Tab-separated table of C-alpha atoms in Angstrom:
chain	number	residue	atom	x	y	z
O	47	MET	CA	135.341	71.826	119.632
O	48	THR	CA	134.037	69.759	116.738
O	49	ILE	CA	132.046	72.027	114.488
O	50	MET	CA	130.543	69.275	112.381
O	51	THR	CA	128.900	67.625	115.415
O	52	GLU	CA	127.306	70.850	116.706
O	53	GLN	CA	124.006	72.147	115.354
O	54	PRO	CA	122.760	75.670	116.216
O	55	VAL	CA	119.254	75.679	117.750
O	56	PHE	CA	119.148	79.398	118.623
O	57	THR	CA	121.085	82.378	117.249
O	58	SER	CA	121.433	85.951	118.504
O	59	ARG	CA	123.962	88.806	118.617
O	60	ALA	CA	125.526	90.329	121.724
O	61	HIS	CA	128.633	91.920	123.205
O	62	VAL	CA	130.568	89.145	124.996
O	63	PHE	CA	132.504	89.757	128.235
O	64	PHE	CA	134.106	87.510	130.823
O	65	ILE	CA	135.942	87.527	134.152
O	66	GLU	CA	138.470	84.779	134.827
O	67	PRO	CA	138.734	83.370	138.354
O	68	ASN	CA	142.542	83.698	138.665
O	69	SER	CA	142.959	87.089	137.014
O	70	GLY	CA	142.371	89.066	140.206
O	71	LYS	CA	140.337	91.586	138.180
O	72	LYS	CA	136.785	92.601	138.965
O	73	GLU	CA	136.076	94.328	135.654
O	74	TRP	CA	134.616	92.839	132.520
O	75	THR	CA	137.023	91.931	129.723
O	76	PRO	CA	135.759	91.817	126.105
O	77	ALA	CA	135.962	88.297	124.698
O	78	GLY	CA	137.853	87.708	121.446
O	79	ALA	CA	139.515	90.149	119.104
O	80	ALA	CA	136.262	91.252	117.434
O	81	GLU	CA	134.884	94.658	118.399
O	82	GLY	CA	131.182	95.198	118.863
O	83	SER	CA	128.484	92.531	118.885
O	84	VAL	CA	129.218	89.003	117.668
O	85	PRO	CA	126.995	86.020	116.841
O	86	VAL	CA	126.066	84.021	119.947
O	87	ASP	CA	124.612	80.543	119.319
O	88	ILE	CA	123.126	77.829	121.498
O	89	CYS	CA	124.265	74.589	119.841
O	90	TYR	CA	123.444	70.938	120.365
O	91	ASP	CA	126.486	68.658	120.584
O	92	HIS	CA	125.523	65.298	119.081
O	93	THR	CA	128.650	63.647	120.483
O	94	ARG	CA	128.126	64.602	124.161
O	95	HIS	CA	124.325	64.920	123.864
O	96	ASN	CA	124.199	68.304	125.565
O	97	TYR	CA	123.832	71.997	124.730
O	98	LYS	CA	126.460	74.740	124.841
O	99	VAL	CA	126.657	78.500	124.312
O	100	THR	CA	129.270	79.348	121.683
O	101	SER	CA	130.469	82.229	119.547
O	102	ILE	CA	132.571	81.889	116.374
O	103	VAL	CA	133.929	84.853	114.377
O	104	ASP	CA	135.855	84.292	111.132
O	105	SER	CA	136.094	80.546	111.875
O	106	LYS	CA	137.763	81.342	115.225
O	107	PRO	CA	136.013	80.478	118.516
O	108	VAL	CA	135.387	83.441	120.820
O	109	PHE	CA	134.140	81.352	123.769
O	110	SER	CA	132.339	78.095	124.513
O	111	SER	CA	130.355	77.201	127.639
O	112	ALA	CA	128.608	73.836	128.072
O	113	LEU	CA	125.219	74.177	129.776
O	114	SER	CA	124.231	72.330	132.925
O	115	PRO	CA	120.883	72.122	134.752
O	116	ASP	CA	122.375	73.851	137.808
O	117	TYR	CA	123.421	76.986	135.880
O	118	THR	CA	121.522	80.231	136.508
O	119	PHE	CA	121.255	83.031	133.962
O	120	ILE	CA	120.932	86.295	135.921
O	121	LYS	CA	119.498	89.465	134.351
O	122	THR	CA	121.344	92.363	135.956
O	123	SER	CA	119.685	95.036	133.808
O	124	HIS	CA	117.254	95.330	130.927
O	125	LYS	CA	120.038	94.647	128.392
O	126	PHE	CA	122.689	92.631	130.272
O	127	GLY	CA	122.787	89.093	131.684
O	128	GLN	CA	125.436	86.754	133.071
O	129	TRP	CA	126.077	83.193	134.216
O	130	LEU	CA	128.930	81.341	135.906
O	131	ASP	CA	130.477	78.348	134.132
O	132	THR	CA	131.296	76.056	137.074
O	133	SER	CA	133.475	73.803	134.910
O	134	ASN	CA	136.186	76.476	134.615
O	135	GLY	CA	135.019	79.160	137.073
O	136	VAL	CA	134.665	81.810	134.315
O	137	LEU	CA	131.873	84.368	134.644
O	138	TYR	CA	130.367	85.208	131.239
O	139	GLY	CA	128.367	88.352	130.484
O	140	LEU	CA	126.282	89.203	127.389
O	141	GLY	CA	125.127	92.690	126.433
O	142	PHE	CA	122.201	92.757	124.012
O	143	ALA	CA	120.793	95.530	121.849
O	144	ASN	CA	117.416	95.562	123.603
O	145	GLU	CA	115.388	93.885	126.331
O	146	THR	CA	113.518	91.618	123.889
O	147	GLU	CA	116.686	89.926	122.682
O	148	LEU	CA	117.834	89.484	126.303
O	149	SER	CA	114.486	87.895	127.261
O	150	ASN	CA	114.563	85.559	124.251
O	151	PHE	CA	118.102	84.403	125.088
O	152	SER	CA	117.191	83.918	128.768
O	153	LYS	CA	114.189	81.745	127.828
O	154	LYS	CA	116.262	79.584	125.488
O	155	PHE	CA	119.093	79.366	128.044
O	156	ASN	CA	116.724	78.101	130.749
O	157	GLN	CA	114.994	75.758	128.301
O	158	TYR	CA	118.091	74.041	126.938
O	159	LYS	CA	119.996	73.885	130.227
O	160	GLU	CA	117.288	71.566	131.595
O	161	GLU	CA	117.766	69.292	128.583
O	162	SER	CA	121.559	69.172	128.982
O	163	THR	CA	123.534	66.569	130.846
O	164	PRO	CA	125.826	67.815	133.635
O	165	PRO	CA	129.462	68.311	132.619
O	166	PRO	CA	131.934	65.528	133.568
O	167	PRO	CA	133.598	65.758	137.004
O	168	VAL	CA	136.733	67.878	137.252
O	169	THR	CA	139.849	65.915	138.121
O	170	ASN	CA	142.014	66.690	141.163
O	171	ASN	CA	144.597	68.339	138.912
O	172	ASN	CA	142.182	71.220	138.437
O	173	ARG	CA	142.289	74.083	140.870
O	174	TYR	CA	138.537	73.793	141.421
O	175	SER	CA	136.590	70.764	142.635
O	176	GLN	CA	133.299	69.549	141.182
O	177	SER	CA	131.428	71.262	143.978
O	178	ASN	CA	133.187	74.525	143.051
O	179	GLY	CA	134.737	74.772	146.502
O	180	PRO	CA	138.449	75.391	147.097
O	181	LEU	CA	140.866	72.524	147.392
O	182	PRO	CA	142.888	72.237	150.603
O	183	ASN	CA	145.854	74.085	149.115
O	184	SER	CA	143.743	77.017	147.900
O	185	ASP	CA	144.315	80.463	149.395
O	186	GLU	CA	140.757	81.695	148.591
O	187	GLU	CA	137.539	81.162	150.462
O	188	PRO	CA	134.303	80.055	148.774
O	189	ILE	CA	131.698	82.607	147.715
O	190	THR	CA	128.012	81.636	147.785
O	191	LEU	CA	125.194	82.868	145.576
O	192	ASP	CA	121.659	83.514	146.826
O	193	ASN	CA	120.693	79.947	145.916
O	194	GLY	CA	123.412	78.494	148.181
O	195	LYS	CA	125.818	77.259	145.455
O	196	GLN	CA	129.479	77.903	146.129
O	197	TYR	CA	131.871	79.511	143.673
O	198	GLN	CA	135.561	80.174	143.912
O	199	SER	CA	136.009	83.919	143.343
O	200	LEU	CA	134.135	87.136	144.136
O	201	TYR	CA	132.875	88.851	140.964
O	202	SER	CA	131.552	92.310	141.698
O	203	ALA	CA	132.594	93.967	138.441
O	204	SER	CA	131.090	97.133	137.105
O	205	SER	CA	129.010	97.059	133.912
O	206	PRO	CA	130.806	97.283	130.553
O	207	PHE	CA	127.933	99.487	129.318
O	208	LYS	CA	126.838	102.781	130.799
O	209	ASP	CA	123.191	101.811	130.988
O	210	LEU	CA	123.754	98.259	132.254
O	211	ASP	CA	124.399	96.886	135.731
O	212	ALA	CA	126.221	93.656	135.024
O	213	SER	CA	127.572	92.892	138.491
O	214	PRO	CA	126.484	89.422	139.658
O	215	ILE	CA	124.232	89.086	142.656
O	216	MET	CA	126.526	87.468	145.214
O	217	ASP	CA	127.051	87.797	148.897
O	218	ARG	CA	129.992	86.552	150.890
O	219	LYS	CA	129.448	84.113	153.713
O	220	HIS	CA	131.623	82.609	156.336
O	221	PRO	CA	133.082	79.226	155.404
O	222	ASN	CA	131.136	77.547	158.177
O	223	GLU	CA	127.847	78.855	156.679
O	224	ALA	CA	128.857	77.603	153.208
O	225	GLY	CA	129.239	74.077	154.497
O	226	VAL	CA	133.069	73.992	154.289
O	227	GLY	CA	135.114	73.046	157.364
O	228	ASN	CA	137.002	75.835	159.108
O	229	LYS	CA	140.582	74.632	159.030
O	230	PRO	CA	143.336	76.425	160.962
O	231	LYS	CA	145.454	78.703	158.822
O	232	GLN	CA	148.803	80.231	159.587
O	233	GLY	CA	151.171	82.919	158.338
O	234	ARG	CA	150.443	84.333	154.924
O	235	HIS	CA	147.189	82.454	154.652
O	236	ARG	CA	145.877	84.271	157.768
O	237	LEU	CA	146.857	87.634	156.256
O	238	HIS	CA	144.877	86.765	153.160
O	239	GLU	CA	141.880	85.989	155.337
O	240	LEU	CA	142.086	89.331	157.119
O	241	ASP	CA	142.512	91.168	153.831
O	242	GLY	CA	139.506	89.292	152.445
O	243	ASP	CA	137.396	90.210	155.469
O	244	LEU	CA	138.250	93.884	155.023
O	245	ASN	CA	137.348	93.684	151.367
O	246	ASP	CA	134.119	91.920	152.337
O	247	HIS	CA	133.177	94.661	154.769
O	248	SER	CA	133.930	97.398	152.246
O	249	ASP	CA	131.917	95.563	149.604
O	250	GLU	CA	129.060	95.044	152.053
O	251	ALA	CA	129.139	98.748	152.976
O	252	GLU	CA	129.112	99.699	149.299
O	253	ARG	CA	126.235	97.332	148.695
O	254	LEU	CA	124.279	98.752	151.640
O	255	LYS	CA	124.959	102.280	150.401
O	256	LEU	CA	123.667	101.377	146.966
O	257	GLU	CA	120.609	99.745	148.482
O	258	TRP	CA	119.981	102.864	150.643
O	259	GLU	CA	120.316	105.127	147.617
O	260	LYS	CA	118.003	102.840	145.683
O	261	SER	CA	115.474	102.867	148.553
O	262	GLN	CA	115.767	106.683	148.806
O	263	HIS	CA	115.175	106.953	145.086
O	264	GLN	CA	112.157	104.660	145.330
O	265	LEU	CA	110.878	106.692	148.300
O	266	ASN	CA	111.205	109.905	146.292
O	267	GLN	CA	109.388	108.281	143.425
O	268	LEU	CA	106.619	107.119	145.766
O	269	SER	CA	106.410	110.626	147.240
O	270	ARG	CA	106.113	112.170	143.793
O	271	GLU	CA	103.571	109.528	142.829
O	272	ASN	CA	101.526	110.208	145.983
O	273	LYS	CA	101.664	113.939	145.318
O	274	ARG	CA	100.538	113.364	141.757
O	275	LYS	CA	97.696	111.139	142.944
O	276	GLU	CA	96.667	113.759	145.546
O	277	GLU	CA	96.575	116.368	142.790
O	278	GLU	CA	94.501	114.014	140.673
O	279	ILE	CA	92.129	113.409	143.593
O	280	GLU	CA	91.832	117.168	144.183
O	281	GLY	CA	91.120	117.678	140.495
O	282	LEU	CA	88.511	114.924	140.607
O	283	ARG	CA	86.961	116.535	143.680
O	284	ARG	CA	86.738	119.918	141.942
O	285	ASN	CA	85.272	118.227	138.894
O	286	ASN	CA	82.786	116.439	141.154
O	287	VAL	CA	81.706	119.785	142.665
O	288	LYS	CA	81.305	121.249	139.191
O	289	LEU	CA	79.337	118.226	138.044
O	290	THR	CA	77.080	118.413	141.128
O	291	SER	CA	76.384	122.110	140.491
O	292	ALA	CA	75.724	121.401	136.856
O	293	MET	CA	73.341	118.562	137.756
O	294	ARG	CA	71.443	120.892	140.102
O	295	GLU	CA	71.163	123.516	137.387
O	296	SER	CA	70.089	120.883	134.881
O	297	ALA	CA	67.451	119.572	137.329
O	298	ALA	CA	66.086	123.130	137.712
O	299	ASN	CA	65.910	123.548	133.936
O	300	VAL	CA	64.354	120.145	133.172
O	301	GLU	CA	60.853	121.576	132.597
O	302	GLU	CA	62.185	124.294	130.351
O	303	TRP	CA	64.195	121.686	128.473
O	304	LYS	CA	61.049	119.574	128.121
O	305	LYS	CA	59.121	122.565	126.691
O	306	LEU	CA	61.977	123.335	124.367
O	307	LEU	CA	62.144	119.681	123.396
O	308	HIS	CA	58.364	119.642	122.703
O	309	LYS	CA	58.708	122.805	120.649
O	310	TYR	CA	61.676	121.371	118.816
O	311	ARG	CA	59.682	118.226	118.095
O	312	GLU	CA	56.754	120.273	116.700
O	313	ASP	CA	59.137	122.390	114.643
O	314	SER	CA	60.872	119.237	113.495
O	315	LEU	CA	57.541	117.640	112.509
O	316	GLU	CA	56.486	120.795	110.654
O	317	ALA	CA	59.850	120.946	108.953
O	318	LYS	CA	59.530	117.275	108.007
O	319	ASN	CA	56.068	117.951	106.506
O	320	LYS	CA	57.393	120.931	104.572
O	321	ILE	CA	60.320	118.886	103.418
O	322	ALA	CA	57.921	116.112	102.331
O	323	GLU	CA	55.799	118.637	100.391
O	324	MET	CA	58.870	120.157	98.819
O	325	GLU	CA	60.162	116.724	97.926
O	326	ALA	CA	56.758	115.847	96.351
O	327	LYS	CA	56.765	119.101	94.373
O	328	GLN	CA	60.331	118.518	93.425
O	329	LYS	CA	59.478	115.012	92.239
O	330	GLU	CA	56.499	116.415	90.280
O	331	ARG	CA	58.715	119.058	88.664
O	332	GLU	CA	61.302	116.431	87.919
O	333	GLU	CA	58.597	114.246	86.323
O	334	GLN	CA	57.363	117.186	84.250
O	335	LEU	CA	60.883	117.978	83.193
O	336	ARG	CA	61.393	114.335	82.295
O	337	LEU	CA	58.176	114.249	80.222
O	338	SER	CA	59.089	117.567	78.588
O	339	ALA	CA	62.492	116.183	77.766
O	340	LEU	CA	60.857	113.077	76.278
O	341	GLU	CA	58.489	115.252	74.199
O	342	ASP	CA	61.386	117.366	73.002
O	343	GLU	CA	63.202	114.224	72.018
O	344	LYS	CA	60.090	112.990	70.153
O	345	ILE	CA	59.689	116.355	68.367
O	346	GLN	CA	63.323	116.335	67.354
O	347	SER	CA	62.944	112.756	66.141
O	348	LEU	CA	59.809	113.641	64.137
O	349	GLN	CA	61.543	116.683	62.663
O	350	LYS	CA	64.406	114.490	61.588
O	351	GLU	CA	61.941	111.994	60.060
O	352	LEU	CA	60.076	114.845	58.292
O	353	GLN	CA	63.303	116.156	56.839
O	354	GLU	CA	64.140	112.650	55.703
O	355	LYS	CA	60.708	112.294	54.069
O	356	ASP	CA	61.094	115.678	52.323
O	357	ARG	CA	64.394	114.487	50.893
O	358	GLU	CA	62.719	111.257	49.733
O	359	ILE	CA	59.836	113.239	48.135
O	360	ALA	CA	62.295	115.461	46.271
O	361	ILE	CA	64.099	112.366	45.018
O	362	LEU	CA	60.775	110.771	43.975
O	363	ASN	CA	59.708	113.987	42.156
O	364	LYS	CA	62.939	113.930	40.234
O	365	GLU	CA	62.414	110.284	39.399
O	366	LEU	CA	58.743	111.024	38.386
O	367	LEU	CA	59.834	113.829	36.054
O	368	THR	CA	62.413	111.558	34.505
O	369	THR	CA	59.772	108.818	34.168
O	370	GLN	CA	57.302	111.229	32.498
O	371	ASN	CA	59.936	112.324	30.031
O	372	ASP	CA	60.709	108.706	29.283
O	373	ASN	CA	56.986	107.971	28.901
O	374	ASN	CA	56.501	110.816	26.409
O	375	ARG	CA	59.487	109.610	24.460
O	376	LEU	CA	58.092	106.079	24.513
O	377	GLN	CA	54.656	107.302	23.373
O	378	MET	CA	56.238	109.104	20.421
O	379	ASP	CA	58.172	105.983	19.586
O	380	ASN	CA	54.966	103.928	19.915
O	381	ASN	CA	53.055	106.225	17.549
O	382	ARG	CA	55.881	106.081	15.082
O	383	LEU	CA	55.976	102.302	15.339
O	384	ARG	CA	52.194	102.110	14.944
O	385	SER	CA	52.334	104.172	11.741
O	386	GLN	CA	55.111	101.966	10.504
O	387	LEU	CA	53.049	98.882	11.419
O	388	ASP	CA	50.005	100.196	9.564
O	389	GLN	CA	52.141	100.862	6.542
O	390	MET	CA	53.666	97.409	6.751
O	391	ARG	CA	50.176	95.892	7.084
O	392	GLU	CA	49.063	97.680	3.940
O	393	GLU	CA	52.106	96.481	2.118
O	394	LEU	CA	51.510	92.989	3.494
O	395	ASN	CA	47.914	93.071	2.332
O	396	ASN	CA	49.015	94.192	-1.101
O	397	LYS	CA	51.608	91.472	-1.145
O	398	SER	CA	48.958	88.949	-0.028
O	399	GLU	CA	46.699	89.899	-2.880
O	400	ASN	CA	49.533	89.598	-5.383
O	401	GLU	CA	50.526	86.274	-3.905
O	402	GLY	CA	46.890	85.060	-4.251
O	403	LYS	CA	46.941	85.934	-7.838
O	404	LYS	CA	50.239	84.235	-8.301
O	405	LYS	CA	48.925	81.156	-6.512
O	406	LYS	CA	45.953	80.964	-8.821
O	407	GLU	CA	48.166	81.314	-11.849
O	408	GLN	CA	50.437	78.654	-10.420
O	409	GLN	CA	47.464	76.377	-9.754
O	410	GLU	CA	46.232	76.841	-13.291
O	411	MET	CA	49.702	76.141	-14.652
O	412	ALA	CA	49.929	73.069	-12.396
O	413	SER	CA	46.600	71.768	-13.619
O	414	GLN	CA	47.626	72.320	-17.215
O	415	MET	CA	50.891	70.529	-16.609
O	416	ASN	CA	49.025	67.652	-14.962
O	417	SER	CA	46.798	67.322	-17.971
O	418	LYS	CA	49.771	67.359	-20.286
O	419	ILE	CA	51.509	64.756	-18.137
O	420	GLN	CA	48.437	62.558	-18.238
O	421	GLU	CA	48.327	62.928	-21.979
O	422	LEU	CA	51.992	61.972	-22.218
O	423	GLN	CA	51.394	58.959	-19.992
O	424	LEU	CA	48.494	57.907	-22.158
O	425	MET	CA	50.530	58.322	-25.337
O	426	ASN	CA	53.373	56.352	-23.707
O	427	ALA	CA	50.942	53.593	-22.746
O	428	THR	CA	49.579	53.555	-26.212
O	429	LEU	CA	52.994	53.323	-27.715
O	430	GLN	CA	53.969	50.554	-25.419
O	431	SER	CA	50.808	48.656	-26.266
O	432	LYS	CA	51.515	49.105	-29.891
O	433	LEU	CA	55.025	47.921	-29.524
């Protein structure tokens, strides 16, 4: 198997079992050394252009089965399914954790098998032919499935799980019915045929017994179901009688119910009117309370403003008293300054009179000096003229 050329297209986990055609066993054998569930992949092989079901644990292959359009995946229980690989005659079985995982795998199996190419023909060296029928030297007779395809060995193994029925659905037919010629057999080969027929009859009897038990179980279930349905019908009948009696009583009390309904309507209307009046009064009281609250807020605001004004008046009174004291002090200063001014005016007047006198004396002295100067100029002119 070439890992690099295979690409997983679907992955799940399951318990893997198989039955080999030449082992002579009819019980499932766990595949690989791993215990419990292992990864199960549907891969696409790019080299052969087909799909295969594989499982690899720790880089070691557990099994590999190339798909073919003629393969059939059979669900034998709600958790177990199986298919027969006709290329090697091995019957593979997968046990899943739940029915959903089994259904998903079955859908993918049926989808990808249709897209796969049939496996190459098996050469004559193989014990099995391409048609899965025995070769002339084979000691076994072909086994046919319900769809008429022949397989080499009879697989009627019991389930590997307690709650699963993993045995394949096969029934044994005579070689003539399977389409294989009935050749004469001798000696040991004839003994094998007789032994096989006995095994076939015992298997058929076991299968019929299981089918009878299954039918008996289904019959018991149907009986219990019918009994349950009869009880339900009887209960429905009793309920119907009770409902009929109740309807009769209700029909007799219709008028009384109508009167009560009319009374209830009147009471309801009266109650609605009272409720409307109470709501109107309540709204009026609420409006009064709202207005009262607004007035209280205004009064409190005015009281705060009044207190603020009183504080301002006290401050202004203090300022007025201070201003009056300052004014008195200024008036005293003004009177003192006025007296000083009057005194200074008197002194100024006296000084003005003295200055007037001095000015007159100065003017007289100036005029005298001017006359003297003129006389000196005249004497100088006279002297110059004389010179």
